[in-house]
Amino acid sequence: MILLIDNCSLLQLVNSQGYGKFLLDLTDHINNGNITLITHELLIEEWDKHKLKDKTRKEKILRKKLGTTDDAAQGTTQALERIDVIHLDKQIAQIDELLKKAEVLRTPQVITNEFSDRYRRRLAPFHKKLDGQNDWEIIGTACIYCEQYNRAQLYFISSNYSDFADPGQPLNKIHDDLQGRFQKVKINYFQLFADFFQELNFSIDRHNLIPGNITKNEKFSFKSSMKKNVLDSLYYLFHDLYAEISFIPVHLLKNYYPFRESENIHPYYSLFALYEINSKLITLFEQIKIDTTHNDYKIVNHAYFNGVENHKEKLDFVLQKLTNNLIFNLEGNLRDNFSRVKVYYAKQEFCTCAKCSYSRFDFMSVLKRLEVAPKNLDEKFKHAYIQYQLKNYKATYNLLLEIRDEAYVSKKYIQYFISQHNLSHLGVFLSSPFYGRMMSDQDKKSLKLIDPIEECVKLKSLTDYDLLHYIAKGDFFSWAFQDISNATEQIVQHYRSQLLGGWSSNNFVWKLIESFTNLEFFIGNNFIMYEHYSNFDELFNFVTKGILASHAMNLEQEGAYREFDNTWIKKFIFYGSTKTILKYFGKFELRQLKYDKKSPGINFIDLAKNLLNNKRGFQKEFEKVADEDNDFLGTTLDKYVENLITMAGLIELENKDVNQFANILLRFIKANHIDHITQNAITQFVARKSSAFTQRLLTKYITLYNGSKLKGNTVLAFLLSNLTEKPAEIIIPDMVAGCLDRNKKGNEPIDYELLFQLHKMADADERISISNMINQHLESHFNMRLYHVSVISEFIPFDEKMLFKRLSKIDTTRKNPTNRLFFKEKDYRNVDLDALINICFKFNINTRTKRFQKFSEKHDYYKWLLNMDQFDYNHFDIDWPSSYRTFYYFREMAKSKNLISHFIDYMETNSNPLLQDTFVKINMHKNRPK
């Protein structure tokens, strides 16, 4: 269990009368692995600050007690000298040692960001006092830690009852404000150590002492795996002992013969290879030669296999199993001169089962396969897993019930346990209000009663307890999460180092890839239902960050991930988040993702064909068989589409592939409803790749977006910018009219980049038409930004009377809107007035006349801006020149000798990059020809 102890309770562990029982018990449980202690940097600081003060206080209590005895009355000095406080020192030292071993947490940004809102709304721990920032950071950080590492419960001890609990609730209940914020983590709050240890002892009796009294199944032992020859031993492991699952965790597999020669040897796994392997196993694979080019192998020493029945079939079977268990190489030890053999053997066979069809986005084939009733347990498991992926939870539930009963009767206890584990996790989804109507309350209650730990204990003597315990405790995920987050941190550090000229050779990115692939294979190939948890999404965010950071390194770095293959392109589409992908693509300053389209697996274009060409047809068919509240189409499928289109814009594609994908996408846009999320992905793709479109394809896209209700002004701007000549189908005045009309009717923002492109392409007559249309639009639906852009860009002729009319209507009380709570805003500015002054500066309108007097009185900023040379610079703010950065503002500033002089004086004693840039831009106009 995960335990957090507040500083006030840490101090209470130090018993003034003698060595405290609770401290002894706590130390034992931590050393025995029953408790994982976490703490916070702030708690360490508080402990170091208060431990000696607390010791002094407790010493005084002891002296006071001793001073009231008869002995003390006879000689106070001698009595005080006899006081022994070594037990206080030892207890403090013991707590110091526990804190050194603890996981020390730092406050994540999300907790810091939430502080102001909780403080303002007086949410716990601010409900009783206002100085609870440390309390919030400590409990909030601990809960975030549990969420990240898939820990469902946090045990928290604090005598600070008023801050963390609600006086109106039971004694040991965390405040609802805190539990409500962290719904993924059950916070078990205790005010007293006695209550905590009572709960702890119950938990230990339940989870540890009971299984300790049950003997493990001897079949799953080193001795049982020793057969008459090495090949038969391997075959027995994969074909018989673990026949119920397809992927065996390597930390269990390596403990059997023939991977290790004896129980005293401990092979280890790293980068898809096993090391310190039994020499006899090395010898076995030295008798064959694997041809990875043709996905075949041949025996080079047939005599070695004399006496081994069906050795060809067995070799083929174990080679595939080793590869499918992500063991690609085997290496011996020092005695064998570290002999190394390659055992990677991937037979490329096209599989049409529901699971493989799903992985190719061939959803129509998936539905066809699901129509055929499964014949055995393995097929039922596969169907249940795909129904789970499709979010048909009711169908999944019914299949899992069948699997559970059949597996138990058939004594397939691993499959029985996985079905129970899946049912318990399915209960989480089905208990939510969204999916709650799928099942009766009685069925939901029965799912809640399934406890994987208890199931694990019941089956200890019947099957592999270590495997079941690994699943039940969620170690398969938490171990992977820790490995991946650590590898990502190392990759990012390497990335930052190489920016500064550093060089390193490491395998962190391959460690990340190995950890995630092992997790993916373990849950996917064994049909363990887990991917729908948000924790899995968070884990892949770390994967995304690490892969992109490694890919962004220069090629001289040995740890760089040099190019994406088909496998990892597909993973980014399946598991990724467009927001996260774009975030780190930008953060690590990537221009594109190098892509090897000839790598094994379905290539990107074929993947796009399967998903985009068949989406509408699949949608219609799926609606016939989907559960009532199924949201697969609106969440998962739309996410796949968004990620696929996003990746199309980021990966390095040849021009012919860009055009092929763009044609697929064009058909998709015509056939489907395009929501704003999908449209954003399309815009990003067009922005990055339309320069490779053929002129004919550009015209098709322009015609589609111009003549439809799609919100595609930005798309049109990018498309038009790549046209080398104007096709007859494109009538520029009509496009301008459409742009303005969509703004008038649908309140769609005007895309000014589109207007720039259209105006740029227009001939003289068309520009007159554009000017007339904009003026008509301004008369009926005045828009200050449209007016400003049109005058500055000379879409319409400058009319001084119109300018003065707009100036007369300026509301001087209006301020810039702000949503920022803690930062000073430049709210003295008026955006409409700024735009009109920009027009004045462009056309050299005198701003020192009476017409502008009321604006000068609004704020000193406008008093300065409208008459820079006559302004009293004792009231000047050096930030003003940088607040509205336009060509004409800088040109006007360059005319003011007083401003230039003041700037120079300031820059001599101050350094500010933004001001320096502003000063450079102003100076550019000083010697510019008029």
PDB file of N, CA and C in Angstrom, residues 221-238 241 252-263 267 278-281 304:
ATOM      1  N   SER A 221       7.455 -24.665 -11.742  1.00  0.00           N
ATOM      2  CA  SER A 221       8.736 -24.619 -11.032  1.00  0.00           C
ATOM      3  C   SER A 221       9.865 -24.952 -11.989  1.00  0.00           C
ATOM      4  N   PHE A 222      11.077 -24.680 -11.560  1.00  0.00           N
ATOM      5  CA  PHE A 222      12.264 -24.940 -12.374  1.00  0.00           C
ATOM      6  C   PHE A 222      12.382 -26.431 -12.686  1.00  0.00           C
ATOM      7  N   LYS A 223      12.178 -27.270 -11.666  1.00  0.00           N
ATOM      8  CA  LYS A 223      12.364 -28.713 -11.852  1.00  0.00           C
ATOM      9  C   LYS A 223      11.382 -29.288 -12.870  1.00  0.00           C
ATOM     10  N   SER A 224      10.140 -28.801 -12.824  1.00  0.00           N
ATOM     11  CA  SER A 224       9.121 -29.378 -13.713  1.00  0.00           C
ATOM     12  C   SER A 224       9.414 -29.095 -15.179  1.00  0.00           C
ATOM     13  N   SER A 225      10.213 -28.062 -15.464  1.00  0.00           N
ATOM     14  CA  SER A 225      10.484 -27.696 -16.863  1.00  0.00           C
ATOM     15  C   SER A 225      11.681 -28.432 -17.446  1.00  0.00           C
ATOM     16  N   MET A 226      12.341 -29.269 -16.661  1.00  0.00           N
ATOM     17  CA  MET A 226      13.505 -30.015 -17.146  1.00  0.00           C
ATOM     18  C   MET A 226      13.037 -31.293 -17.841  1.00  0.00           C
ATOM     19  N   LYS A 227      13.212 -31.354 -19.153  1.00  0.00           N
ATOM     20  CA  LYS A 227      12.831 -32.514 -19.956  1.00  0.00           C
ATOM     21  C   LYS A 227      14.080 -33.191 -20.497  1.00  0.00           C
ATOM     22  N   LYS A 228      13.879 -34.202 -21.305  1.00  0.00           N
ATOM     23  CA  LYS A 228      15.027 -35.006 -21.724  1.00  0.00           C
ATOM     24  C   LYS A 228      15.957 -34.264 -22.672  1.00  0.00           C
ATOM     25  N   ASN A 229      15.481 -33.225 -23.338  1.00  0.00           N
ATOM     26  CA  ASN A 229      16.366 -32.408 -24.168  1.00  0.00           C
ATOM     27  C   ASN A 229      15.879 -30.965 -24.142  1.00  0.00           C
ATOM     28  N   VAL A 230      16.744 -30.069 -24.580  1.00  0.00           N
ATOM     29  CA  VAL A 230      16.471 -28.636 -24.495  1.00  0.00           C
ATOM     30  C   VAL A 230      15.255 -28.249 -25.330  1.00  0.00           C
ATOM     31  N   LEU A 231      15.138 -28.766 -26.537  1.00  0.00           N
ATOM     32  CA  LEU A 231      14.019 -28.407 -27.405  1.00  0.00           C
ATOM     33  C   LEU A 231      12.695 -28.833 -26.787  1.00  0.00           C
ATOM     34  N   ASP A 232      12.648 -30.034 -26.208  1.00  0.00           N
ATOM     35  CA  ASP A 232      11.410 -30.490 -25.564  1.00  0.00           C
ATOM     36  C   ASP A 232      11.061 -29.622 -24.355  1.00  0.00           C
ATOM     37  N   SER A 233      12.082 -29.149 -23.646  1.00  0.00           N
ATOM     38  CA  SER A 233      11.827 -28.265 -22.509  1.00  0.00           C
ATOM     39  C   SER A 233      11.180 -26.961 -22.971  1.00  0.00           C
ATOM     40  N   LEU A 234      11.741 -26.393 -24.021  1.00  0.00           N
ATOM     41  CA  LEU A 234      11.163 -25.157 -24.573  1.00  0.00           C
ATOM     42  C   LEU A 234       9.738 -25.400 -25.063  1.00  0.00           C
ATOM     43  N   TYR A 235       9.575 -26.494 -25.778  1.00  0.00           N
ATOM     44  CA  TYR A 235       8.260 -26.814 -26.324  1.00  0.00           C
ATOM     45  C   TYR A 235       7.245 -27.000 -25.207  1.00  0.00           C
ATOM     46  N   TYR A 236       7.663 -27.647 -24.126  1.00  0.00           N
ATOM     47  CA  TYR A 236       6.773 -27.873 -22.980  1.00  0.00           C
ATOM     48  C   TYR A 236       6.326 -26.540 -22.373  1.00  0.00           C
ATOM     49  N   LEU A 237       7.251 -25.602 -22.232  1.00  0.00           N
ATOM     50  CA  LEU A 237       6.908 -24.307 -21.642  1.00  0.00           C
ATOM     51  C   LEU A 237       5.828 -23.597 -22.446  1.00  0.00           C
ATOM     52  N   PHE A 238       6.036 -23.526 -23.739  1.00  0.00           N
ATOM     53  CA  PHE A 238       5.129 -22.747 -24.577  1.00  0.00           C
ATOM     54  C   PHE A 238       3.859 -23.520 -24.960  1.00  0.00           C
ATOM     55  N   LEU A 241       2.728 -25.906 -20.594  1.00  0.00           N
ATOM     56  CA  LEU A 241       2.611 -25.230 -19.302  1.00  0.00           C
ATOM     57  C   LEU A 241       1.834 -23.920 -19.414  1.00  0.00           C
ATOM     58  N   LEU A 252       9.059 -14.027 -15.630  1.00  0.00           N
ATOM     59  CA  LEU A 252       8.679 -15.374 -15.186  1.00  0.00           C
ATOM     60  C   LEU A 252       9.328 -16.436 -16.072  1.00  0.00           C
ATOM     61  N   LEU A 253       9.322 -16.222 -17.364  1.00  0.00           N
ATOM     62  CA  LEU A 253       9.813 -17.211 -18.320  1.00  0.00           C
ATOM     63  C   LEU A 253      11.294 -17.527 -18.106  1.00  0.00           C
ATOM     64  N   LYS A 254      12.076 -16.510 -17.797  1.00  0.00           N
ATOM     65  CA  LYS A 254      13.530 -16.708 -17.690  1.00  0.00           C
ATOM     66  C   LYS A 254      13.937 -17.549 -16.474  1.00  0.00           C
ATOM     67  N   ASN A 255      12.999 -17.797 -15.573  1.00  0.00           N
ATOM     68  CA  ASN A 255      13.327 -18.580 -14.375  1.00  0.00           C
ATOM     69  C   ASN A 255      13.205 -20.082 -14.602  1.00  0.00           C
ATOM     70  N   TYR A 256      12.721 -20.478 -15.767  1.00  0.00           N
ATOM     71  CA  TYR A 256      12.556 -21.905 -16.064  1.00  0.00           C
ATOM     72  C   TYR A 256      13.775 -22.443 -16.810  1.00  0.00           C
ATOM     73  N   TYR A 257      13.926 -23.761 -16.730  1.00  0.00           N
ATOM     74  CA  TYR A 257      14.850 -24.466 -17.610  1.00  0.00           C
ATOM     75  C   TYR A 257      14.187 -24.514 -18.996  1.00  0.00           C
ATOM     76  N   PRO A 258      14.902 -24.300 -20.112  1.00  0.00           N
ATOM     77  CA  PRO A 258      16.358 -24.278 -20.253  1.00  0.00           C
ATOM     78  C   PRO A 258      16.971 -22.871 -20.299  1.00  0.00           C
ATOM     79  N   PHE A 259      16.204 -21.839 -19.920  1.00  0.00           N
ATOM     80  CA  PHE A 259      16.793 -20.501 -19.979  1.00  0.00           C
ATOM     81  C   PHE A 259      17.918 -20.357 -18.952  1.00  0.00           C
ATOM     82  N   ARG A 260      17.715 -20.938 -17.808  1.00  0.00           N
ATOM     83  CA  ARG A 260      18.832 -20.961 -16.858  1.00  0.00           C
ATOM     84  C   ARG A 260      19.206 -22.409 -16.558  1.00  0.00           C
ATOM     85  N   GLU A 261      20.484 -22.591 -16.329  1.00  0.00           N
ATOM     86  CA  GLU A 261      21.026 -23.944 -16.154  1.00  0.00           C
ATOM     87  C   GLU A 261      20.707 -24.502 -14.782  1.00  0.00           C
ATOM     88  N   SER A 262      20.681 -23.621 -13.786  1.00  0.00           N
ATOM     89  CA  SER A 262      20.357 -24.036 -12.418  1.00  0.00           C
ATOM     90  C   SER A 262      19.609 -22.904 -11.741  1.00  0.00           C
ATOM     91  N   GLU A 263      19.070 -23.210 -10.560  1.00  0.00           N
ATOM     92  CA  GLU A 263      18.288 -22.214  -9.833  1.00  0.00           C
ATOM     93  C   GLU A 263      19.160 -21.116  -9.239  1.00  0.00           C
ATOM     94  N   PRO A 267      19.307 -15.202 -15.257  1.00  0.00           N
ATOM     95  CA  PRO A 267      19.370 -14.462 -16.524  1.00  0.00           C
ATOM     96  C   PRO A 267      18.648 -13.116 -16.402  1.00  0.00           C
ATOM     97  N   ASN A 278      21.640 -20.316 -20.389  1.00  0.00           N
ATOM     98  CA  ASN A 278      22.169 -21.673 -20.374  1.00  0.00           C
ATOM     99  C   ASN A 278      22.880 -21.988 -21.696  1.00  0.00           C
ATOM    100  N   SER A 279      24.126 -22.471 -21.621  1.00  0.00           N
ATOM    101  CA  SER A 279      24.922 -22.737 -22.824  1.00  0.00           C
ATOM    102  C   SER A 279      24.263 -23.792 -23.720  1.00  0.00           C
ATOM    103  N   LYS A 280      23.488 -24.701 -23.108  1.00  0.00           N
ATOM    104  CA  LYS A 280      22.831 -25.737 -23.912  1.00  0.00           C
ATOM    105  C   LYS A 280      21.770 -25.129 -24.837  1.00  0.00           C
ATOM    106  N   LEU A 281      21.136 -24.058 -24.371  1.00  0.00           N
ATOM    107  CA  LEU A 281      20.146 -23.384 -25.209  1.00  0.00           C
ATOM    108  C   LEU A 281      20.837 -22.647 -26.353  1.00  0.00           C
ATOM    109  N   TYR A 304      22.317 -33.293 -34.611  1.00  0.00           N
ATOM    110  CA  TYR A 304      22.029 -32.793 -33.263  1.00  0.00           C
ATOM    111  C   TYR A 304      20.620 -33.183 -32.828  1.00  0.00           C
TER     112      TYR A 304
END
